[in-house]
Short mmCIF file of C-alpha atoms in Angstrom, two decimals:
data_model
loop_
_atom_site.label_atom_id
_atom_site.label_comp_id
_atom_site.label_asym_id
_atom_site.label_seq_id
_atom_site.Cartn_x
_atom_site.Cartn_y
_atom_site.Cartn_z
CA UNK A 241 92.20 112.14 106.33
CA UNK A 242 88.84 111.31 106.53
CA UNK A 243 87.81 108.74 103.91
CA UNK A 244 83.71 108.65 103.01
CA UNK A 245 81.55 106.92 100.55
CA UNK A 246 80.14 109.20 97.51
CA UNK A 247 76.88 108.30 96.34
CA UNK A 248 75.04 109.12 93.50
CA UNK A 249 71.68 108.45 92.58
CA UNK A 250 69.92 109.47 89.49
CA UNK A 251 67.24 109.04 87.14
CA UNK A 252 68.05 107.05 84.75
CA UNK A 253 68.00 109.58 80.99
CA UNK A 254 66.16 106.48 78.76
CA UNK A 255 66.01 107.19 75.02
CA UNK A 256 63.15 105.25 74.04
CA UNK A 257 61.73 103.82 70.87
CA UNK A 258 59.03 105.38 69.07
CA UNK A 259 57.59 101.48 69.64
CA UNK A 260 57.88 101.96 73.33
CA UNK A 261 54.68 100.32 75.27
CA UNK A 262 54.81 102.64 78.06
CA UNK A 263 56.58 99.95 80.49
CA UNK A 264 58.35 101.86 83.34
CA UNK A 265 61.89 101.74 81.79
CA UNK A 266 64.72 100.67 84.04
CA UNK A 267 66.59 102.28 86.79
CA UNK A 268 70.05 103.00 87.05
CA UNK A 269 72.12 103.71 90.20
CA UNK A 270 75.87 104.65 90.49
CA UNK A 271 78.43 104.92 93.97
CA UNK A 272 81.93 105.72 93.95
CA UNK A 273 83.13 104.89 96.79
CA UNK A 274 85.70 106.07 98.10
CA UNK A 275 85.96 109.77 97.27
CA UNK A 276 89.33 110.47 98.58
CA UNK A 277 92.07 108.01 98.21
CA UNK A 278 95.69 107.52 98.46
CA UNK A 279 97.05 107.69 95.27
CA UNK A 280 98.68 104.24 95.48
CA UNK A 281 94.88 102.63 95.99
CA UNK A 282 91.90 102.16 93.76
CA UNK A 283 88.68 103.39 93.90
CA UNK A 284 85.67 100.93 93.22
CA UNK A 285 82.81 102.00 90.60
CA UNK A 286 79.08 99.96 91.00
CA UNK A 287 76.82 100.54 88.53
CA UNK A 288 73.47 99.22 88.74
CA UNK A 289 70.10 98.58 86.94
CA UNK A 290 67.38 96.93 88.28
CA UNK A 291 64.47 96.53 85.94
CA UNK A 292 63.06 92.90 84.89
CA UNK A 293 65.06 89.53 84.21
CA UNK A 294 64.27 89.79 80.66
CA UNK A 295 65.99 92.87 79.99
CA UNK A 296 69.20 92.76 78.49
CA UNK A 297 71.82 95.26 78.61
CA UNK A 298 75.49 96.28 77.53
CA UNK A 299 77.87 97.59 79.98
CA UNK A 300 80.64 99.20 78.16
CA UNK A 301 84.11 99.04 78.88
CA UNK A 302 85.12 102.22 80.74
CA UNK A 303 88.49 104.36 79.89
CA UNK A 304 89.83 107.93 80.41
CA UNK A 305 90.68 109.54 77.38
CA UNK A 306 93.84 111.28 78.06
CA UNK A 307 94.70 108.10 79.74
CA UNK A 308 95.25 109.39 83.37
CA UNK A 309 93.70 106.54 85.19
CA UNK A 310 93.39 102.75 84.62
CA UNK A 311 90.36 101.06 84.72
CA UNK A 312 89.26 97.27 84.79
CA UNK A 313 86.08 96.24 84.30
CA UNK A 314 85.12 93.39 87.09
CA UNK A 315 82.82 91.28 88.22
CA UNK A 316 78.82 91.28 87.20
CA UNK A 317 76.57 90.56 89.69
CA UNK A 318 72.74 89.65 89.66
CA UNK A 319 70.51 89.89 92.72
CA UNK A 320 66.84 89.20 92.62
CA UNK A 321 65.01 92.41 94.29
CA UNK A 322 61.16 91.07 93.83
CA UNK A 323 59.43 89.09 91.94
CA UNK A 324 59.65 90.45 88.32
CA UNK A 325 62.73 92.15 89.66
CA UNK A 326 66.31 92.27 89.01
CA UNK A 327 69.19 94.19 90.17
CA UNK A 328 72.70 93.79 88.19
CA UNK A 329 75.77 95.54 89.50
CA UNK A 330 78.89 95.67 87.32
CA UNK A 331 81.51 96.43 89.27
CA UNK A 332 84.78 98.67 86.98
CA UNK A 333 87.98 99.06 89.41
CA UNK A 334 90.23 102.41 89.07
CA UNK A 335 93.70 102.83 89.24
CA UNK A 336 95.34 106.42 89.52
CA UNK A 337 98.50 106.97 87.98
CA UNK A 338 99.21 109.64 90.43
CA UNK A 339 97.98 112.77 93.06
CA UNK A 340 95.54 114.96 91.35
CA UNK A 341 91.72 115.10 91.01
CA UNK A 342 90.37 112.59 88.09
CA UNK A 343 86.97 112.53 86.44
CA UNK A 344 85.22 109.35 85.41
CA UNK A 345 83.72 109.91 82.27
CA UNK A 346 79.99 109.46 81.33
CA UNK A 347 79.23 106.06 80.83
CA UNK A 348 76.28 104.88 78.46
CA UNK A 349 74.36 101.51 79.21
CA UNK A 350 72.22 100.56 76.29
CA UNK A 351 69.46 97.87 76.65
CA UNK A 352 66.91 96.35 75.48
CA UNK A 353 63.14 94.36 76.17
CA UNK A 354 60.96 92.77 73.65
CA UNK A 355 60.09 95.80 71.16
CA UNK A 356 61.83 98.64 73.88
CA UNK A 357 65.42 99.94 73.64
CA UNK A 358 67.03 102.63 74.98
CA UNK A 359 70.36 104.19 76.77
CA UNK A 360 70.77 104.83 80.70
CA UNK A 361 73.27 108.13 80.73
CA UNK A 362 74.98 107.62 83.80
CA UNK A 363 76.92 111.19 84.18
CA UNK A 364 80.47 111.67 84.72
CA UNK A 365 81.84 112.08 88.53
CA UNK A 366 84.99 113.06 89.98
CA UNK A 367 87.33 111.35 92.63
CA UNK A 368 90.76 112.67 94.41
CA UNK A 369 93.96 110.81 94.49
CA UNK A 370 96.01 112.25 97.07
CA UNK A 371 99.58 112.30 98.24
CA UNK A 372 100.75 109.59 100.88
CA UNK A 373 101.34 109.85 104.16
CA UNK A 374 104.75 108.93 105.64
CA UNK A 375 103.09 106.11 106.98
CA UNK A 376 101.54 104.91 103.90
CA UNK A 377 105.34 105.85 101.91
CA UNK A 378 106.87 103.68 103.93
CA UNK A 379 104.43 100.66 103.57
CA UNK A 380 104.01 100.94 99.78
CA UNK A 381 108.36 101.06 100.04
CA UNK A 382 108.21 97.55 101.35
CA UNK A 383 106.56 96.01 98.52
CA UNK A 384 109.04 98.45 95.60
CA UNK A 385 112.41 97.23 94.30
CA UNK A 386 111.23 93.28 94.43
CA UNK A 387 113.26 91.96 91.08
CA UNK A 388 112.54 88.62 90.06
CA UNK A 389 115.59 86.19 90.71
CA UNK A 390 115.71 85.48 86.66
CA UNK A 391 116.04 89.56 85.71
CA UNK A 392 119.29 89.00 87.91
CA UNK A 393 120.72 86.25 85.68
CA UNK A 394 123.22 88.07 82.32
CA UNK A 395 121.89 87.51 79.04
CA UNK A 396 123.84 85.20 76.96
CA UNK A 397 126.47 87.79 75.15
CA UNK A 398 126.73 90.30 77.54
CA UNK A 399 129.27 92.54 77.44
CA UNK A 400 131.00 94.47 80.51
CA UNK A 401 131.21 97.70 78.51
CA UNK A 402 127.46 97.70 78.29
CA UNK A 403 127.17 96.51 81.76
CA UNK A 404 129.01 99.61 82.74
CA UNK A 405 127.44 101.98 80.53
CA UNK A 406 124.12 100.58 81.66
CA UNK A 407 124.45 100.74 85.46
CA UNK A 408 125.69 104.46 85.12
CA UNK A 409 122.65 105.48 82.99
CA UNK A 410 120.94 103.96 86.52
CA UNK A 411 122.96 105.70 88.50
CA UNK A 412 121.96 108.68 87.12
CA UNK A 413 118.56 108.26 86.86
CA UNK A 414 118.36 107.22 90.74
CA UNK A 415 120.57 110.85 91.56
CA UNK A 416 117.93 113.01 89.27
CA UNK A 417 114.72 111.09 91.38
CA UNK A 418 116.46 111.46 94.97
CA UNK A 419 117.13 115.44 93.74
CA UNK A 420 113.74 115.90 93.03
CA UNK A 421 112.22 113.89 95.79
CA UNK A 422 114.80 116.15 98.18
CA UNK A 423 113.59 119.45 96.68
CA UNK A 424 109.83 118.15 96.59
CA UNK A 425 110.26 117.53 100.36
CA UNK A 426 111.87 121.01 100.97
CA UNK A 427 109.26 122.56 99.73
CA UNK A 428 106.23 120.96 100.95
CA UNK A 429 104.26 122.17 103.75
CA UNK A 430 104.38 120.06 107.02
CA UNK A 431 101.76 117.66 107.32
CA UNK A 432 100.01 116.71 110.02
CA UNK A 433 100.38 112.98 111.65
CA UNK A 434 97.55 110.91 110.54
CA UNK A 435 95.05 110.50 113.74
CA UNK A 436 94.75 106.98 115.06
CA UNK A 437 91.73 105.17 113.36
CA UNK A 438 89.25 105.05 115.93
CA UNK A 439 89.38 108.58 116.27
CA UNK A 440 88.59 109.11 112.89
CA UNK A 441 86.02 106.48 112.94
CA UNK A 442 84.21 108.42 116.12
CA UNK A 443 84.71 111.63 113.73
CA UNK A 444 83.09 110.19 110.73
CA UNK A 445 80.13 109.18 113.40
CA UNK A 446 79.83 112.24 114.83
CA UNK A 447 79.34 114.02 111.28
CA UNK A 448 76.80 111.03 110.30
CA UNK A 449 74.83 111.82 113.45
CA UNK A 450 74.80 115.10 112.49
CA UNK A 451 73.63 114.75 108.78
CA UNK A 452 70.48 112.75 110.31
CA UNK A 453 69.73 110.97 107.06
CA UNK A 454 67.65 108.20 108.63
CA UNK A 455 64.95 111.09 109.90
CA UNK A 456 65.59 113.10 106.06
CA UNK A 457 63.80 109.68 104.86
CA UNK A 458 67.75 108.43 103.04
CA UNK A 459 67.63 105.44 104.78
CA UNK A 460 69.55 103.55 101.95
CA UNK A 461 72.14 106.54 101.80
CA UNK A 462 72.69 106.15 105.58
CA UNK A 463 73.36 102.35 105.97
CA UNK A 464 75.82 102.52 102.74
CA UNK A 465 78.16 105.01 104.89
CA UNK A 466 77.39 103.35 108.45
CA UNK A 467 79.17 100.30 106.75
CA UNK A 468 81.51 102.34 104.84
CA UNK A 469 83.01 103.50 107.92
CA UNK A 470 83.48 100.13 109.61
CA UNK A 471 85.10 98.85 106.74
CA UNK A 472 87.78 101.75 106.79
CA UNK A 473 87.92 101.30 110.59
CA UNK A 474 88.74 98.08 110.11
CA UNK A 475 91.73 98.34 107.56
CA UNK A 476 93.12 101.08 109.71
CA UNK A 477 92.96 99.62 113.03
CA UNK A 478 93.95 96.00 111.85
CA UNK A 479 95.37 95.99 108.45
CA UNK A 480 92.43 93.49 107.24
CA UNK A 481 91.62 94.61 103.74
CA UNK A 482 88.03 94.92 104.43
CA UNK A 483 86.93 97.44 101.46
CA UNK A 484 87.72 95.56 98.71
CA UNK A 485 86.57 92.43 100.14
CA UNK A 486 82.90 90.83 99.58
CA UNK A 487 81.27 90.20 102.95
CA UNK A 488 81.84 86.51 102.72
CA UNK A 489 85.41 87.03 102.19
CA UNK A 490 86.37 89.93 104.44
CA UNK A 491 84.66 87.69 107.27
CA UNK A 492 86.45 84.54 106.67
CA UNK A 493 89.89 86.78 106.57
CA UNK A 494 89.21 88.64 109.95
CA UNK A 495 87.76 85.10 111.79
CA UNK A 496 91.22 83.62 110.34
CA UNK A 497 92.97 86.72 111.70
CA UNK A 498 91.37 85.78 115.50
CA UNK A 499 91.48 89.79 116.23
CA UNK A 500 87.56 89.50 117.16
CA UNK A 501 85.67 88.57 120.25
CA UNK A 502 83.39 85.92 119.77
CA UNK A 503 80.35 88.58 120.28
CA UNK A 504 82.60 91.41 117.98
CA UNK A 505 82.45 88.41 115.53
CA UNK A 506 78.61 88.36 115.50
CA UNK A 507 77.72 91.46 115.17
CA UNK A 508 80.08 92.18 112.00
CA UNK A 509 78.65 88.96 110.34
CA UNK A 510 74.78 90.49 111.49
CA UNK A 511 75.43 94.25 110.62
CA UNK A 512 77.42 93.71 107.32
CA UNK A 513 74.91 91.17 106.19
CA UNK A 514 72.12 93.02 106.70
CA UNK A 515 73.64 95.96 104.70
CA UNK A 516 73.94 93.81 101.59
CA UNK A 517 70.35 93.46 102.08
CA UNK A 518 69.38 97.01 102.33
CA UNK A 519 72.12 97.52 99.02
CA UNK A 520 71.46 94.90 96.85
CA UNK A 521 68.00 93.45 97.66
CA UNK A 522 66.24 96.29 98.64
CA UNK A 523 65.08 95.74 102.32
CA UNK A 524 63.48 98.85 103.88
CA UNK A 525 65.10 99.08 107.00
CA UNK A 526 63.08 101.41 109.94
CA UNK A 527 64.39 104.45 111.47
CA UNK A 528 64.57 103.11 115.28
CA UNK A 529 66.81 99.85 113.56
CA UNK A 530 68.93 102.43 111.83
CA UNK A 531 69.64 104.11 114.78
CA UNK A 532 70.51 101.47 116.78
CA UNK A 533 72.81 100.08 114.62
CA UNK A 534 74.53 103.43 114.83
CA UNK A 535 75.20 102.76 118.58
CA UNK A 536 75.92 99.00 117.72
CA UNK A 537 78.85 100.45 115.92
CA UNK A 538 80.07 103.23 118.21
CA UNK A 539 80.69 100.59 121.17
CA UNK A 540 82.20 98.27 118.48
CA UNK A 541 84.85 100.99 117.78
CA UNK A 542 84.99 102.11 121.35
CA UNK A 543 85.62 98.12 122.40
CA UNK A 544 88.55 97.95 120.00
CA UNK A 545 90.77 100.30 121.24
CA UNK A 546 93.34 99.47 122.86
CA UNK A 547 93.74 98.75 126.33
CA UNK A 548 96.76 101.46 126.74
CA UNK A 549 95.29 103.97 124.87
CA UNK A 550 91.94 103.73 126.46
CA UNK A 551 93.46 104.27 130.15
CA UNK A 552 95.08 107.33 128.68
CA UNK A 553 91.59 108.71 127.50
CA UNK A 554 90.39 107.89 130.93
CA UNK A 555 93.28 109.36 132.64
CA UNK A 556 92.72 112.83 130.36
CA UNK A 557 89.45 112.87 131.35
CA UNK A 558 89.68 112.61 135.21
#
């Protein structure tokens, strides 16, 4: 399944003051990223306003009202853009409960400078928890069923009667879920083996190439899914959790992991880097360096194949 980044950018709607002084007011910026997820994952929702240091705002705790996802607000964080400038993300985590498409609902920043006040409307978006592959059934399976040694332990008074009556309620309850799970599986359509993850990577490429957002001027736009598709690459191909790492972090975890060249090494730390500066500080990257960090990545994925696999391709292809 391909996985990408959705990105929304938007004006921010500022209700104003009749006091207002005419200052610009401040701007507010929202990605969901990813789109498309299993349904066993979260999904990771940045909002951020930049305007000046003295401007102080309210992010509001987020929640679905029919209570069909879980959310947790996170971490704040505040970058300096300019001088005069600052840019604070706050970062809200989503859980799905299950498969089905889920709508974040509006969210309403109110803040405030000097004599100014106003609300940023940031509008509602959408995201899609899917089913699991076999793949990703059977790795989520490892982790199920853990009890703690303590729940194994009888409460003082127990009585075998109980005991009995209990474990046949269980019983029961496991017989209904492996019926419906059996029918569930009858029913559903085959689906299709998940392809390895450097093909996808090279697919996700290929349709970035295509888009040619670095020569529509959506510079930004382009670098955020660039990265967004060695992160993924990265957690397919070697199980490092590299989306929902920071850069500092997912680097120190893949240097302790020793799956990196020396040179592989360097250009993650480079490339990564200088896409938190083009995110969070603002640098105006050029077209010609946007396009050849596109190849910069290509090789990276093409260099990490492995060896077997890659003789195969070549064999194909004589």
């Amino acid at each position: 399944m391909t996985r990408c980044c959705a990105y929304i950018l938007f004006g921010a709607a500022c209700l104003l003051a009749a006091s207002g002084t005419g200052a610009e007011p401040p701007r507010l910026e929202a990605v969901l990223s990813p789109p498309e997820t299993p349904y066993h994952r979260s999904v990771l929702y940045a909002v951020t306003v930049e305007a000046t240091p003295e401007t102080r705002y309210e992010f509001p705790e987020l929640s679905s009202a029919d209570k069909t996802i879980e959310v947790c607000k996170t971490e704040l964080i505040s970058v300096p853009v300019s001088e005069g400038t600052l840019r604070r993300t706050q970062y809200y985590r989503i859980n799905p409960i299950s498969p089905g498409l889920y709508r974040v609902p509006p969210l309403s920043i109110s803040w405030q400078e000097g004599g100014e006040r106003g609300v940023l409307d940031a509008p509602s978006v959408a995201f899609t928890a899917r089913e699991l592959t076999e793949a990703e059934a059977e790795a989520a399976a490892r982790f199920a069923g853990i009890t703690a040694p303590d729940a194994l332990l009888p409460e003082k008074g127990f009585s075998w009667p109980a005991m009995a009556g209990g474990a046949a309620a269980a019983l029961a309850a496991v017989a209904i879920l492996f019926a419906l799970w059996h029918y569930r599986r009858q029913q559903a359509s085959p689906v299709a083996p998940p392809l390895p993850a450097w093909e996808t990577a090279l697919n996700r490429l290929r349709e970035l190439q295509q888009r040619d957002l670095p020569g529509s001027g959506k510079l930004e736009l382009y670098y955020v899914d660039l990265s967004s598709i060695v992160r993924y690459y990265i957690e397919d191909r070697f199980q490092i959790q590299a989306p929902e790492q920071t850069t500092p972090e997912f680097l120190e975890a893949a240097a302790a992991r020793g799956v990196f060249s020396e040179a592989q090494e360097e250009f993650l730390t480079l490339f990564l880097r200088q896409c938190d500066r083009i995110k969070f500080a603002k640098l105006e990257p050029d077209v010609e360096g946007a396009r050849e960090h596109f190849k910069q990545v290509r090789l990276f994925v093409k260099d990490t194949i492995p060896a077997d696999v890659e003789m195969e391709m070549v064999e194909s292809a004589a």
